[in-house]
Short mmCIF file of N, CA, C and O in Angstrom, two decimals:
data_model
loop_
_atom_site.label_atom_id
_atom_site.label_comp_id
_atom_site.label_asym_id
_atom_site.label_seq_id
_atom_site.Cartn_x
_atom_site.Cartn_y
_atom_site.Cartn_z
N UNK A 1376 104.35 64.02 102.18
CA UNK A 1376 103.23 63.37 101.54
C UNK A 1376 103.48 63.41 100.04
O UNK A 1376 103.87 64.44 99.49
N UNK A 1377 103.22 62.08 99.27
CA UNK A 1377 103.15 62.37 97.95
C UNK A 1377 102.11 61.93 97.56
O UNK A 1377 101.57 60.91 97.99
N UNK A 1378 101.61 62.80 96.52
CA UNK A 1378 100.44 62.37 95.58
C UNK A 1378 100.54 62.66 93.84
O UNK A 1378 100.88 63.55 93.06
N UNK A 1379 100.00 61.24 93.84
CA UNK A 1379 99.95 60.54 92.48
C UNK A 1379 98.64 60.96 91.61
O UNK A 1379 97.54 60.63 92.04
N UNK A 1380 98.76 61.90 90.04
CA UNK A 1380 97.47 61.28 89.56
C UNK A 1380 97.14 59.58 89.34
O UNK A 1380 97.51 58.43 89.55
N UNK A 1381 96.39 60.23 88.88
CA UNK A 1381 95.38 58.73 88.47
C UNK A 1381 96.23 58.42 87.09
O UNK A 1381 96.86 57.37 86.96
N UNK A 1382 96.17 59.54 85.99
CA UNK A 1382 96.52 59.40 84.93
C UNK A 1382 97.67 60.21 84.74
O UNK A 1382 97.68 61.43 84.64
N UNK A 1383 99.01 59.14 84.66
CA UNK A 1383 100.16 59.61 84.41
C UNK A 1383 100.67 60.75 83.30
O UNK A 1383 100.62 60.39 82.12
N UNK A 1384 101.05 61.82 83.52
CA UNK A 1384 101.59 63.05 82.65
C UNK A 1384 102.72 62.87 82.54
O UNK A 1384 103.46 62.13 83.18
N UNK A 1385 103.04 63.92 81.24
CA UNK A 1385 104.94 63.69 80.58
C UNK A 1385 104.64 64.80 80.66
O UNK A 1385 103.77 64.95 79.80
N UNK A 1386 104.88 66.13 81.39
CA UNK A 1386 105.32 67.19 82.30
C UNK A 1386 106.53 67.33 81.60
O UNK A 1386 107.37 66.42 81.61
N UNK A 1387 106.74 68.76 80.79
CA UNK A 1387 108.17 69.72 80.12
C UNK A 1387 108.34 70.07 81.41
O UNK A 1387 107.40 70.77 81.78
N UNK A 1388 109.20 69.86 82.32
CA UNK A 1388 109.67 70.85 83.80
C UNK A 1388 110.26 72.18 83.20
O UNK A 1388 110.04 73.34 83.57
N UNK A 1389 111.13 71.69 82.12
CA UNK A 1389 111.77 72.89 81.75
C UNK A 1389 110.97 74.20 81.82
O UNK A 1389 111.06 75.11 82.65
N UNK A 1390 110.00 74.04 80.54
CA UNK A 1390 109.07 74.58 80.46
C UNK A 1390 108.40 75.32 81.27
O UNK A 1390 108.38 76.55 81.35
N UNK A 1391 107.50 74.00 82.29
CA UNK A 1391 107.24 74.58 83.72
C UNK A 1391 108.15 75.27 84.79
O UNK A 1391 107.52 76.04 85.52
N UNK A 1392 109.71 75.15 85.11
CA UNK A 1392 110.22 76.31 85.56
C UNK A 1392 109.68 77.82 84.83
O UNK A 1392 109.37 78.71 85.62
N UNK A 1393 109.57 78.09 83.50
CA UNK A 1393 109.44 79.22 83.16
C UNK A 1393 108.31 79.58 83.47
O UNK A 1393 108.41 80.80 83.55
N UNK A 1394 106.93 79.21 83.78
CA UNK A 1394 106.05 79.48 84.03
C UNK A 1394 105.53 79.93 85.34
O UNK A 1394 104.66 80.76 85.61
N UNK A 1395 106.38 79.06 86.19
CA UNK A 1395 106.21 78.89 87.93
C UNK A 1395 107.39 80.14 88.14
O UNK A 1395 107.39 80.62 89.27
N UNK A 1396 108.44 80.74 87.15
CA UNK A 1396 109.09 81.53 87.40
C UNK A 1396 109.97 81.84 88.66
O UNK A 1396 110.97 81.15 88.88
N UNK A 1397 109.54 83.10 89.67
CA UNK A 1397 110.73 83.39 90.50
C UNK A 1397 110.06 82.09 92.17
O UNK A 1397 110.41 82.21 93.34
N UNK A 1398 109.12 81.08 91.60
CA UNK A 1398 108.91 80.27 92.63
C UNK A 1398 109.62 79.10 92.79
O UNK A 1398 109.51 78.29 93.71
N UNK A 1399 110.82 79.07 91.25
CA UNK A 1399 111.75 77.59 91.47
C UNK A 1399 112.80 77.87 92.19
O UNK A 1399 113.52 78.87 92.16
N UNK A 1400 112.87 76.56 93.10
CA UNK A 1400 113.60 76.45 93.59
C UNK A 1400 115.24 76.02 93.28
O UNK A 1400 116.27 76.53 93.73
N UNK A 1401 115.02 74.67 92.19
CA UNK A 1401 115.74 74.13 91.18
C UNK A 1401 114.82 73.13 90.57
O UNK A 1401 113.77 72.54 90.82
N UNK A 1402 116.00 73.23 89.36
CA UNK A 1402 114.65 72.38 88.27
C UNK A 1402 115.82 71.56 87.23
O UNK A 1402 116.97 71.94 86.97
N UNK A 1403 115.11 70.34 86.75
CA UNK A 1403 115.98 69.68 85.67
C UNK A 1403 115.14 68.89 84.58
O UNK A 1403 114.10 69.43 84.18
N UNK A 1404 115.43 67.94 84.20
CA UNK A 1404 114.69 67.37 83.09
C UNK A 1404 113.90 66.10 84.08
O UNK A 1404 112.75 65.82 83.72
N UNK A 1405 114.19 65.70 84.72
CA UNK A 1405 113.83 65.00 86.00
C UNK A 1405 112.70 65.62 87.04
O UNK A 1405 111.58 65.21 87.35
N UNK A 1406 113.28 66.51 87.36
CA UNK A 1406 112.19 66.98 88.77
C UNK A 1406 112.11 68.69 88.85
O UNK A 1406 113.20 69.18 88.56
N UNK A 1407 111.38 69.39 89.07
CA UNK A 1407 111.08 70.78 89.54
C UNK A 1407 110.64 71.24 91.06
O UNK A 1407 109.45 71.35 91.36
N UNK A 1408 111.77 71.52 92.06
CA UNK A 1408 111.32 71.70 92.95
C UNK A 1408 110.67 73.26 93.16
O UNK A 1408 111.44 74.16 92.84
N UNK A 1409 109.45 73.62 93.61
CA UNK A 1409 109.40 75.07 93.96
C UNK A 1409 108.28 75.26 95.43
O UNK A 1409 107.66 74.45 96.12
N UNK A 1410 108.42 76.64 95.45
CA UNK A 1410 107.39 76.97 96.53
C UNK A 1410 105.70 77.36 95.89
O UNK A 1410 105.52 78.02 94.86
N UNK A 1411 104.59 76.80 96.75
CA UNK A 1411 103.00 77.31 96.36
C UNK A 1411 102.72 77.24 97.42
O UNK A 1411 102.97 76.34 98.21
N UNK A 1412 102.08 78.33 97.59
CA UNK A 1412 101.27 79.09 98.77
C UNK A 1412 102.17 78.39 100.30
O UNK A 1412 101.64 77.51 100.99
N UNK A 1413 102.94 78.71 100.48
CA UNK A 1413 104.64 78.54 101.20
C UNK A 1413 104.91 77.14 101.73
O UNK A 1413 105.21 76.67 102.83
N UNK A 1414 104.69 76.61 100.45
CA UNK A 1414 104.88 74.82 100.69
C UNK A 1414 105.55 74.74 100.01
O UNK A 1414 105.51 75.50 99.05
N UNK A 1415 106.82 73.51 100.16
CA UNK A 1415 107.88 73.36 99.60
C UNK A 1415 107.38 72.03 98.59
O UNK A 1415 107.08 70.98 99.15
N UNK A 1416 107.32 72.12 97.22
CA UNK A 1416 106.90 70.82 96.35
C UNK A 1416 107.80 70.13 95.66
O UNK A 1416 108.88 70.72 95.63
N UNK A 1417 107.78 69.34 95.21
CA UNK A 1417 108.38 68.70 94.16
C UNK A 1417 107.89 68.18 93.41
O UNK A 1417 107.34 67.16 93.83
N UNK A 1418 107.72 68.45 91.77
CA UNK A 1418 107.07 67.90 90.63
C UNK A 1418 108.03 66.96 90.09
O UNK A 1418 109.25 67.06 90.01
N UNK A 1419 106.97 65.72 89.62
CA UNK A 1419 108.11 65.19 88.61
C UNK A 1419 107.07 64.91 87.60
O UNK A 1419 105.85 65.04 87.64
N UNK A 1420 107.91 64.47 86.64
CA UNK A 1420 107.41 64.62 84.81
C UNK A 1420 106.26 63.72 84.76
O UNK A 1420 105.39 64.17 84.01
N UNK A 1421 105.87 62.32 85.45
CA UNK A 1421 104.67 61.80 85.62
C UNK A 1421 103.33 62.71 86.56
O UNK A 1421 102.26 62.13 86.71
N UNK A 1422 103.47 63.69 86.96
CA UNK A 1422 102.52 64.48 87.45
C UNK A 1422 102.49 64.58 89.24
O UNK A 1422 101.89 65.33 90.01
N UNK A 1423 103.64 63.25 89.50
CA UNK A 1423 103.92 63.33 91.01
C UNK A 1423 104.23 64.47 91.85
O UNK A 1423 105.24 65.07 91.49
N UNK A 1424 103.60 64.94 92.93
CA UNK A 1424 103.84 66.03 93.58
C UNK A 1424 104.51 65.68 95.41
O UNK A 1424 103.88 65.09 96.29
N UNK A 1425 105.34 66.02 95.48
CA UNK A 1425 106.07 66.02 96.63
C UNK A 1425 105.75 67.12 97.48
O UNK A 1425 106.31 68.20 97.28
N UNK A 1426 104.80 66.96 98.56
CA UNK A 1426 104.86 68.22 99.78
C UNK A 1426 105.70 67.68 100.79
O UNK A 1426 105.75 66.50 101.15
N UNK A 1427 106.32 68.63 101.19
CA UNK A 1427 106.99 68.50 102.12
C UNK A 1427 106.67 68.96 103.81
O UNK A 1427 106.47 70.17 103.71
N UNK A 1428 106.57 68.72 104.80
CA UNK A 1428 106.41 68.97 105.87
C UNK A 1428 105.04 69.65 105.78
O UNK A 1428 104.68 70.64 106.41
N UNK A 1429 104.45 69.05 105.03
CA UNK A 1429 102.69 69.36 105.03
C UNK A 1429 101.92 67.67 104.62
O UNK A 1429 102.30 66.75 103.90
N UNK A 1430 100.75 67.85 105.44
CA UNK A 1430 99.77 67.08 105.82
C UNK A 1430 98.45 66.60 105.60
O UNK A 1430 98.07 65.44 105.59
N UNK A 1431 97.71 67.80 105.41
CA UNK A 1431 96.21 68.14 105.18
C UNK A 1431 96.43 67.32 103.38
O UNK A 1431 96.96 67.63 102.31
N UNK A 1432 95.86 66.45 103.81
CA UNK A 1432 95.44 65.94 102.36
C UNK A 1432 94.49 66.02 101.30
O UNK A 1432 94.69 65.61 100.16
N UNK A 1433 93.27 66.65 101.78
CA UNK A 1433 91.95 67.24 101.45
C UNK A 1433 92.78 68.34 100.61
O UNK A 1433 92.49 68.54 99.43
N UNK A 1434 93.79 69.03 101.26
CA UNK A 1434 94.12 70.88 100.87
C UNK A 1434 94.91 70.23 99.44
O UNK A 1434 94.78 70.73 98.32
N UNK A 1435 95.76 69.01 99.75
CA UNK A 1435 97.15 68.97 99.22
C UNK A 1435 96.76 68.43 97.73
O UNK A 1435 97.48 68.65 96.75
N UNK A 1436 94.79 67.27 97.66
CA UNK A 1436 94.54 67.27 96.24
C UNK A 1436 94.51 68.50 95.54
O UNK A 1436 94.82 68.66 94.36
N UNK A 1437 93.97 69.72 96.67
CA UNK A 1437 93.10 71.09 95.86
C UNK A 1437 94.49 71.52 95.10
O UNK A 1437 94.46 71.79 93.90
N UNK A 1438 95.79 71.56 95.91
CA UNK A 1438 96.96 72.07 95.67
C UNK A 1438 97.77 71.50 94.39
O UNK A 1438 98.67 72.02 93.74
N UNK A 1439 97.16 70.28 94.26
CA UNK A 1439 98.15 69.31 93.32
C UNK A 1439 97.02 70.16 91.99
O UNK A 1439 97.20 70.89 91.01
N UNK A 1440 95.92 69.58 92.62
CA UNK A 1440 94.95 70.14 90.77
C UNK A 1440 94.89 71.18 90.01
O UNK A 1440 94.65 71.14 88.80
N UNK A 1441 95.10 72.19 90.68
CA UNK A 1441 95.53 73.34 90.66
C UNK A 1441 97.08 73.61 89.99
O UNK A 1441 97.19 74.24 88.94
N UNK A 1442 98.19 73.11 90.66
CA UNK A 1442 99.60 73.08 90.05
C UNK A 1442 99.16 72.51 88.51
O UNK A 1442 98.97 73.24 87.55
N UNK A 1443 99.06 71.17 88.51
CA UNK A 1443 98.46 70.30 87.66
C UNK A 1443 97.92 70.90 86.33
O UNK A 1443 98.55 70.89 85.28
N UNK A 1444 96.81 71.37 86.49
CA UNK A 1444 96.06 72.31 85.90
C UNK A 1444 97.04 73.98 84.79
O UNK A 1444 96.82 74.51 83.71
N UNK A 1445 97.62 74.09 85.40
CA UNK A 1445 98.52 75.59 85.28
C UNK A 1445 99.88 75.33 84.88
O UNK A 1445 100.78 76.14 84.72
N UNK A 1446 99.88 73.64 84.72
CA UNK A 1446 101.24 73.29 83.77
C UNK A 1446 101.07 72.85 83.19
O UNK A 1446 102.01 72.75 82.39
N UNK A 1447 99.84 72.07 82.82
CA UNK A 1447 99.39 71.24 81.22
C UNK A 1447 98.40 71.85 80.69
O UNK A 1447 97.71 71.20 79.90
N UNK A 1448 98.00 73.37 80.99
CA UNK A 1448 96.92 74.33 80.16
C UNK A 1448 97.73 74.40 79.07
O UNK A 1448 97.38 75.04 78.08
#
């Protein structure tokens, strides 16, 4: 499943690897893959979030706003 904000972000991944710390998976100037609450994601610099082999879409806004939230504070 991917989900899009509404309002496109320019997301430092770099940055955000250091923050998300021992949860990256790999990270570049392009994309940050890591684990939250044992879901496999993928960020990219417009605010796009990649879950992987997860579903619940109700959970996956709470999950994105939250990521979201804790990389552009």
């Amino acid at each position: 499943m991917m989900l899009a904000p509404l309002t496109p972000y320019d997301i430092d991944l770099l940055r955000s690897a250091d923050v998300l710390g021992h949860c990256v998976l790999r990270s570049s100037e392009e994309m940050l893959e890591f684990m939250y609450e044992d879901i496999k994601l993928t960020l990219y610099r417009n605010g796009n979030l990649m879950f992987y082999h997860y579903t619940d879409i109700e959970h996956g806004y709470k999950i994105a706003d939250m990521v979201l939230d804790m990389l552009t504070a």
